[in-house]
XYZ file of N, CA and C in Angstrom:
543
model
N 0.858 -1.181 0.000
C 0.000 0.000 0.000
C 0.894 1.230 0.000
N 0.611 2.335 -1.038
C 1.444 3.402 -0.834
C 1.224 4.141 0.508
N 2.434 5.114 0.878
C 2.113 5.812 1.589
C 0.736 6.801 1.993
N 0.311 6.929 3.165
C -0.764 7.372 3.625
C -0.689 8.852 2.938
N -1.384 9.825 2.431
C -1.648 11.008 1.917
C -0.977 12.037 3.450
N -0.180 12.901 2.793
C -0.604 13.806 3.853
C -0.298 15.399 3.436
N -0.597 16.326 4.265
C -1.139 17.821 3.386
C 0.867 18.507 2.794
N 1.630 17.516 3.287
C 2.977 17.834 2.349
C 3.441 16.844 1.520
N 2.525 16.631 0.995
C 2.429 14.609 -0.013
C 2.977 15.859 -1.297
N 3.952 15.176 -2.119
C 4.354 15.574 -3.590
C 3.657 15.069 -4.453
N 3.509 13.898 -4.324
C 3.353 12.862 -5.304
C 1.749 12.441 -5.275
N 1.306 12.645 -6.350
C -0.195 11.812 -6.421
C -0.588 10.700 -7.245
N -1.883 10.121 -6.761
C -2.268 8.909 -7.744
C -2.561 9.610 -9.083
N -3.111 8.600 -9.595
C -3.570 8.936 -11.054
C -4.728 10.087 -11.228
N -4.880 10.928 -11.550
C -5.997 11.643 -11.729
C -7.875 10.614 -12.208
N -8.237 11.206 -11.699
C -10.127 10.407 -12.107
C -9.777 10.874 -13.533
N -10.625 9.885 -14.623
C -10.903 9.410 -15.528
C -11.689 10.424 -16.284
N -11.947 10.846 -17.486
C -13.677 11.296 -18.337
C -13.261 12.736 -17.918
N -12.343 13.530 -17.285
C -12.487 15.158 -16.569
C -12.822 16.271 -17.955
N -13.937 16.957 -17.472
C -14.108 17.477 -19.136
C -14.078 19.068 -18.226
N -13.071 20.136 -18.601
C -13.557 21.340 -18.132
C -14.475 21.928 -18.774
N -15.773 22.446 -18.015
C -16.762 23.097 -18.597
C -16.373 24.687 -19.222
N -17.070 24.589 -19.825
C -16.749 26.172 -21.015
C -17.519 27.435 -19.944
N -18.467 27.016 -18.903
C -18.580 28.435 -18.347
C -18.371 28.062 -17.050
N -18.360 28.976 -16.000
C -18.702 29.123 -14.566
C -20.259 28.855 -14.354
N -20.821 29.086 -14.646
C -22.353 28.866 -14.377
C -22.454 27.763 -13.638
N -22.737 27.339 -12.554
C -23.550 25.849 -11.722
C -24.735 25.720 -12.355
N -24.290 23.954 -12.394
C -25.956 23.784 -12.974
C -26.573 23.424 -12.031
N -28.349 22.716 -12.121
C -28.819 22.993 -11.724
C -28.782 22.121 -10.518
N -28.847 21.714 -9.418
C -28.804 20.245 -8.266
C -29.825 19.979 -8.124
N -30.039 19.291 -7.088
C -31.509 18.317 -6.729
C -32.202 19.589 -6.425
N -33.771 18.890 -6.290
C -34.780 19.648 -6.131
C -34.604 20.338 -4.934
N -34.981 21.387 -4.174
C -34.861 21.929 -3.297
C -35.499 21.440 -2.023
N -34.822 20.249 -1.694
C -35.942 19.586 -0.631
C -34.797 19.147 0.924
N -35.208 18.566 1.985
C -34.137 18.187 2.793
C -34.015 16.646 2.078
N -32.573 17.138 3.035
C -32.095 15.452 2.407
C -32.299 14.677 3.604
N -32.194 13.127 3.522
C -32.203 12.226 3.939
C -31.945 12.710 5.447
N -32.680 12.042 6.773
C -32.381 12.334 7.990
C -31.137 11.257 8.368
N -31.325 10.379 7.508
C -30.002 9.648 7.515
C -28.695 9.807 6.770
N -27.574 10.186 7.717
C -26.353 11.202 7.045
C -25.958 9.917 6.236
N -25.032 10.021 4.484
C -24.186 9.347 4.624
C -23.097 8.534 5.130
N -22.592 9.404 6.145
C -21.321 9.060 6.988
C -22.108 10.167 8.050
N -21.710 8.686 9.615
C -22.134 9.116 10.487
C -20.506 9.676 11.587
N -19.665 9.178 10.942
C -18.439 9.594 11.949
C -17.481 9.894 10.886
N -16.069 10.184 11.377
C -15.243 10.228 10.264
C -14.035 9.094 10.185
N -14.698 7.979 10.333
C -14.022 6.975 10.553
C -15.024 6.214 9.160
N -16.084 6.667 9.254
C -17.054 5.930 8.171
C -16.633 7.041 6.611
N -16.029 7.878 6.986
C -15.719 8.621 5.870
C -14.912 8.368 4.823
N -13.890 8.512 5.306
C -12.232 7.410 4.559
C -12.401 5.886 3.967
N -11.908 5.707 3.102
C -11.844 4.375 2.950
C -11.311 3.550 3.956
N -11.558 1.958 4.005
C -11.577 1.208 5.030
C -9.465 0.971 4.786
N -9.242 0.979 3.927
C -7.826 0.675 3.469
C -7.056 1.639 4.474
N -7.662 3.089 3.793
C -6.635 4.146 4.112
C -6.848 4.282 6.081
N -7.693 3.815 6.724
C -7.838 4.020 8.184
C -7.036 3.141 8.510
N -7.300 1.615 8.048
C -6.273 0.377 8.895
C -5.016 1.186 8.162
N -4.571 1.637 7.355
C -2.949 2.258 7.403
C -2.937 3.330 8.710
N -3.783 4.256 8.631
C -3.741 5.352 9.579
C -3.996 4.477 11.048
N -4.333 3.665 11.737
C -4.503 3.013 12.546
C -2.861 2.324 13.019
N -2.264 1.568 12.064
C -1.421 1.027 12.129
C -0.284 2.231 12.435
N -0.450 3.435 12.089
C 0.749 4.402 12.416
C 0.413 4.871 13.395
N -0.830 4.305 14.175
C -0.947 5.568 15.679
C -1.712 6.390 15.210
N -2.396 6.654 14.367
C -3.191 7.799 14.151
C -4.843 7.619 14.324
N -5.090 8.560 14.523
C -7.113 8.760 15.248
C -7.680 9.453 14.563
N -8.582 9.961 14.165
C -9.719 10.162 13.537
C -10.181 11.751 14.289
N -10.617 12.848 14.090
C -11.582 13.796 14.922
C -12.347 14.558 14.141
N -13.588 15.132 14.340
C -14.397 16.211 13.701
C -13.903 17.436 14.096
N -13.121 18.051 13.126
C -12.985 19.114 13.949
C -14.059 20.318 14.017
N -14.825 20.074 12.900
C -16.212 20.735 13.333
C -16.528 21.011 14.616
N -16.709 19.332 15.009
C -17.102 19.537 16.822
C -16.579 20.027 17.859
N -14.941 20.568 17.158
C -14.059 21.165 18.404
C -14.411 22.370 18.430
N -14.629 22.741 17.230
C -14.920 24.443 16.508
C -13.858 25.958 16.963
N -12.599 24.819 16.856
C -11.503 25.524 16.800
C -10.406 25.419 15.752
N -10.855 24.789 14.766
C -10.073 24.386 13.314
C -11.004 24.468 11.948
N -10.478 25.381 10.887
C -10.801 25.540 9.893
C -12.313 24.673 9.304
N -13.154 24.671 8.864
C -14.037 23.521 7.800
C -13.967 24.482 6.669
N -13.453 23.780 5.403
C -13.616 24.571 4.188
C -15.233 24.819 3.872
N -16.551 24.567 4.767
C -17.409 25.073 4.612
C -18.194 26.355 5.141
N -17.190 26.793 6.111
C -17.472 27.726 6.755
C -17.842 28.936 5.865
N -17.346 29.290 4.750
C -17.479 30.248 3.914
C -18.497 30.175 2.745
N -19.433 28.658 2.808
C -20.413 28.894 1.587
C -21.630 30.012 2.730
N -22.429 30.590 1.492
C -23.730 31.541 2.149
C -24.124 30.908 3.395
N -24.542 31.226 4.153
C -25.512 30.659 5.161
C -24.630 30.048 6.250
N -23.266 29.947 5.762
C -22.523 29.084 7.104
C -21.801 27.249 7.044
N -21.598 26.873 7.067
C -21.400 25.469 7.298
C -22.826 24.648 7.211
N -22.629 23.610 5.939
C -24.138 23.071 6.374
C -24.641 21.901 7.886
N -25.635 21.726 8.306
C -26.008 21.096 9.639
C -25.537 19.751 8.947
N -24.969 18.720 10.067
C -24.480 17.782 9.728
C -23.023 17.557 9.596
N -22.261 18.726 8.856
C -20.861 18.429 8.352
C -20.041 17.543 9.101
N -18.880 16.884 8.622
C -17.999 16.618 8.914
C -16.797 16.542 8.681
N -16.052 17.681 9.648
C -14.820 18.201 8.669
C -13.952 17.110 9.889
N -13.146 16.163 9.111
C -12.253 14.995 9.396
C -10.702 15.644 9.362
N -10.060 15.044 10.407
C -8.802 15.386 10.479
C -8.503 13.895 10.842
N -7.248 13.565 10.060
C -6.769 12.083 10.543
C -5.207 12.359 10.884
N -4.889 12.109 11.822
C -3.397 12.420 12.847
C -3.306 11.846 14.011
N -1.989 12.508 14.756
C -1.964 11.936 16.009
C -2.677 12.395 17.307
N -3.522 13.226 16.843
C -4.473 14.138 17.734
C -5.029 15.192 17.573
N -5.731 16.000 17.896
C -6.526 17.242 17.994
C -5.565 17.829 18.582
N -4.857 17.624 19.810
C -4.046 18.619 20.591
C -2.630 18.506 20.294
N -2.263 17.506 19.416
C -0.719 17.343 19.095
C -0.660 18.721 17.870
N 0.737 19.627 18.094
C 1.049 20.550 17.568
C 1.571 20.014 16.041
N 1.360 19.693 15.329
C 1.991 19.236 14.016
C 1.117 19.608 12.981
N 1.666 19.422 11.884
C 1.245 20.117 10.333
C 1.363 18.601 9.351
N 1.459 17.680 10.205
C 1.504 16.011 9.750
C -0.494 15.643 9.999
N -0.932 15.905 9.125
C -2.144 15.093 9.576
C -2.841 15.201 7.756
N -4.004 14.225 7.357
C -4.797 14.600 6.704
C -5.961 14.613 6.453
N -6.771 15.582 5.986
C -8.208 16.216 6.369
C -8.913 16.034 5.153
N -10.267 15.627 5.328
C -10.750 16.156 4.310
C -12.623 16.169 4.831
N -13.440 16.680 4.030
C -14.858 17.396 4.863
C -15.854 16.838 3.991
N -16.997 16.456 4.466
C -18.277 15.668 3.984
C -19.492 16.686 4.685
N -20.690 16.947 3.747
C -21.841 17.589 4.151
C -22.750 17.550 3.252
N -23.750 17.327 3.877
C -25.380 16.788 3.169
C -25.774 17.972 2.188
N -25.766 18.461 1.173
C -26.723 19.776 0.948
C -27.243 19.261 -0.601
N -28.321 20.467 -0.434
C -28.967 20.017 -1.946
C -29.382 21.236 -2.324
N -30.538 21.349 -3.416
C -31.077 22.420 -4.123
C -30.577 23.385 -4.019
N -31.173 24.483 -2.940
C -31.206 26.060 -3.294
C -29.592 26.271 -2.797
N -29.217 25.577 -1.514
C -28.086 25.620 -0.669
C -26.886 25.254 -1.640
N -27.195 24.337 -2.422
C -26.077 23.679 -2.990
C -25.888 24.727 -4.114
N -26.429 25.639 -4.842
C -26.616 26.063 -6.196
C -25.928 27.022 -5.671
N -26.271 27.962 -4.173
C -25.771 29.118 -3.469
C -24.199 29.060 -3.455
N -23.864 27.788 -3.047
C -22.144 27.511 -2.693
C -21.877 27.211 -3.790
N -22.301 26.788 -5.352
C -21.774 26.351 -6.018
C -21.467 28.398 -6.958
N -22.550 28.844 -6.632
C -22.106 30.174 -7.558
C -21.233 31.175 -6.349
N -21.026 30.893 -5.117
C -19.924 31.260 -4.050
C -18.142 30.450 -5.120
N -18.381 29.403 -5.101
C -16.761 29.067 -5.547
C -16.683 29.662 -7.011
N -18.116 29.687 -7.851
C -17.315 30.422 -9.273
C -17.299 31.642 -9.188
N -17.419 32.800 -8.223
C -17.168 33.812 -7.763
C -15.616 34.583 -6.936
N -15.374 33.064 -6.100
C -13.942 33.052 -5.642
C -12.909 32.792 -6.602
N -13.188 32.281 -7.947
C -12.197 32.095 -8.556
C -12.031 30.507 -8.768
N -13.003 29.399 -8.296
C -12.696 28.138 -9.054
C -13.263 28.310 -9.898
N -13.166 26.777 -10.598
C -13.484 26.308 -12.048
C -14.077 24.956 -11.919
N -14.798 24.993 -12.471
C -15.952 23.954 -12.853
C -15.201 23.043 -13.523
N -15.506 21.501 -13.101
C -14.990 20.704 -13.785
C -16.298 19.663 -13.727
N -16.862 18.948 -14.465
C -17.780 18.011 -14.675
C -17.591 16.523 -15.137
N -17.188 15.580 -13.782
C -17.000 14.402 -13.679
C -17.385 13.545 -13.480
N -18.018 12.284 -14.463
C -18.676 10.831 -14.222
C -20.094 11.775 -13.743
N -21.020 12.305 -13.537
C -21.967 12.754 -13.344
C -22.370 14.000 -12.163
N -20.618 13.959 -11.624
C -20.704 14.914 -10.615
C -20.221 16.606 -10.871
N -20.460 17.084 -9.957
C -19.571 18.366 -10.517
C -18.814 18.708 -9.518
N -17.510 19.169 -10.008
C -16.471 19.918 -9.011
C -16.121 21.055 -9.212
N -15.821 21.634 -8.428
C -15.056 22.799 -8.530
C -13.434 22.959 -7.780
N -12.957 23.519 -8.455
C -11.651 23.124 -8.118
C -10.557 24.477 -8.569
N -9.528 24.331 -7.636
C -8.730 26.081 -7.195
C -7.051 25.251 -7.795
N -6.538 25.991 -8.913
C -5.361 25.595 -9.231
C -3.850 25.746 -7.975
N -3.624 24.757 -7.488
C -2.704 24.579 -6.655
C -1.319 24.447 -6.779
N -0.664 25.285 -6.019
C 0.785 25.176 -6.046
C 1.661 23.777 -5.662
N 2.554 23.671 -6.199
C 3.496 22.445 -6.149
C 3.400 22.369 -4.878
N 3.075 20.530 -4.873
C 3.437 20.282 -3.489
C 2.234 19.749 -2.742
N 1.307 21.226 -3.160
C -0.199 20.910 -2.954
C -1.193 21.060 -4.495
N -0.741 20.177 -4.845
C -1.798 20.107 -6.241
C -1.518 18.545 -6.949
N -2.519 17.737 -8.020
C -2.391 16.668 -8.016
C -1.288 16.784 -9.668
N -1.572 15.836 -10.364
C -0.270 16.352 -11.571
C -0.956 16.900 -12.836
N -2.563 17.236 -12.483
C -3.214 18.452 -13.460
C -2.982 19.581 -13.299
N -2.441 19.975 -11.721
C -1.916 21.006 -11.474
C -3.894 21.730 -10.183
N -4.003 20.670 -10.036
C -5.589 20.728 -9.144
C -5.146 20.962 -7.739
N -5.603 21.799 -6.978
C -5.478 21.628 -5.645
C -6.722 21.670 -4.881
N -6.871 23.006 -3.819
C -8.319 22.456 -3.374
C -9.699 22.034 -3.857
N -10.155 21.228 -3.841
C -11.541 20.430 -4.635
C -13.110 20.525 -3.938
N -14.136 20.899 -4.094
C -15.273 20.993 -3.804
C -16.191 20.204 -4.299
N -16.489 18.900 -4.407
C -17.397 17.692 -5.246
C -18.703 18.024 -5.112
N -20.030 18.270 -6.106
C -21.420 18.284 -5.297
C -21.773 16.892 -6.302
N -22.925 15.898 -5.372
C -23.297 15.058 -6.071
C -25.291 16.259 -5.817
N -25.939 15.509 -6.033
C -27.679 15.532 -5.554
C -27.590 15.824 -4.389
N -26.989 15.373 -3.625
C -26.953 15.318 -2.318
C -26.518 15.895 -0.913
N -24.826 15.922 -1.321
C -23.964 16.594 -0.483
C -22.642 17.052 -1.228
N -21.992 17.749 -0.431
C -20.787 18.197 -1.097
C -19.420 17.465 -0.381
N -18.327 17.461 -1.264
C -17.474 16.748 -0.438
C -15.957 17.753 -0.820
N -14.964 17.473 0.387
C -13.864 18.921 0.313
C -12.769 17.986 0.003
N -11.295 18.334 -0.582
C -10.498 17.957 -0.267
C -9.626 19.009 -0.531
N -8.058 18.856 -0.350
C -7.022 19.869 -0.264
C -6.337 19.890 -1.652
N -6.388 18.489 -2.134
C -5.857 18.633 -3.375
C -6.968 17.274 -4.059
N -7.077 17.586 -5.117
C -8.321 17.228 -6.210
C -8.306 15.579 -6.187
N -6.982 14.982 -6.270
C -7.165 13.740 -6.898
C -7.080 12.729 -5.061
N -7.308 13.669 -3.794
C -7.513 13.166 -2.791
C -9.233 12.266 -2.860
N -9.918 13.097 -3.599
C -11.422 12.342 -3.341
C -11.408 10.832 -3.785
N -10.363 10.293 -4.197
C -10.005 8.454 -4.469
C -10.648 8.105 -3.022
N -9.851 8.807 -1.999
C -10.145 8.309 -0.415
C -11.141 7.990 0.225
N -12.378 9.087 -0.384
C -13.132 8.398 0.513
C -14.132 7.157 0.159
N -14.270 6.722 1.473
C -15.176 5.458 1.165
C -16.684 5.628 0.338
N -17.434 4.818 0.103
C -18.400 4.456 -0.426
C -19.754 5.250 0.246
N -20.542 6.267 -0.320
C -21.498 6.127 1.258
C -21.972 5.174 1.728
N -22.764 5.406 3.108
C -23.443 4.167 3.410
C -24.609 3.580 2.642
């Protein structure tokens, strides 16, 4: 198994497959404007990650935390309209919440749909990402500097399916997570 990802990783997997950049910024349209499911995809952030990449992170000593729930560490959702959506889970995988290090890796899961999702999706083509439209999903995605970017030159990533949105730091990280439930 290669090495575990982490936010000073050089090297990436293969980029996802079919990546077509769209010709405008415009978001299209998401699910109907309704709530989603009272049942989250991922209920912890242990259910988040793939089952592979935890037994590696397990085997090095490393734990799992929301840092949502500490609400003293970053969620790249903090900045769509309205706030962070209810539910999120912004995942940090390391040797702790309170260990001082820049060794850990993160990435954020949250339920949203319709009006919410369309809101954050015309928030990132406003900040300056770019629309990319993959296998049926859409991303948006912020060109990243060496070091932190995958070898399209992708760094932070914003996924919306129907459903929810998903974060990562650099684009070709979303391999990681697991399956929903």
């Amino acid at each position: 198994m290669d090495a575990a990802p982490q936010t000073t990783a050089t090297t990436a997997p293969a980029a996802p497959a079919a990546v077509t950049p769209s010709p405008t910024v415009t978001p299209s349209p998401t699910a109907n404007p309704v709530a989603t499911s009272a049942e989250p995809a991922y209920a912890t952030c242990d259910d988040v990650v793939s089952p592979d990449l935890l037994a590696e992170y397990r085997q090095q000593g490393w734990v799992s935390w929301n840092a949502a729930e500490e609400g003293v560490e970053f969620s790249p959702f903090d900045t769509f309209p309205g706030g962070a959506p209810a539910g999120q889970l912004s995942c940090r995988y390391g040797a702790g919440p309170d260990v001082a290090t820049d060794n850990f890796f993160g990435l954020a899961w949250a339920p949203i749909s319709g009006s919410a999702a369309q809101a954050a999706q015309e928030a990132l083509a406003a900040a300056g990402y770019q629309r990319l439209d993959v296998d049926g999903s859409t991303q948006w995605a912020m060109a990243g500097s060496p070091g932190y970017s995958d070898d399209e030159g992708w760094g932070e990533t914003y996924q919306f399916s129907e459903s929810d949105v998903r974060w990562v730091s650099i684009r070709n990280e979303l391999q990681y997570f697991a399956p929903p439930a």
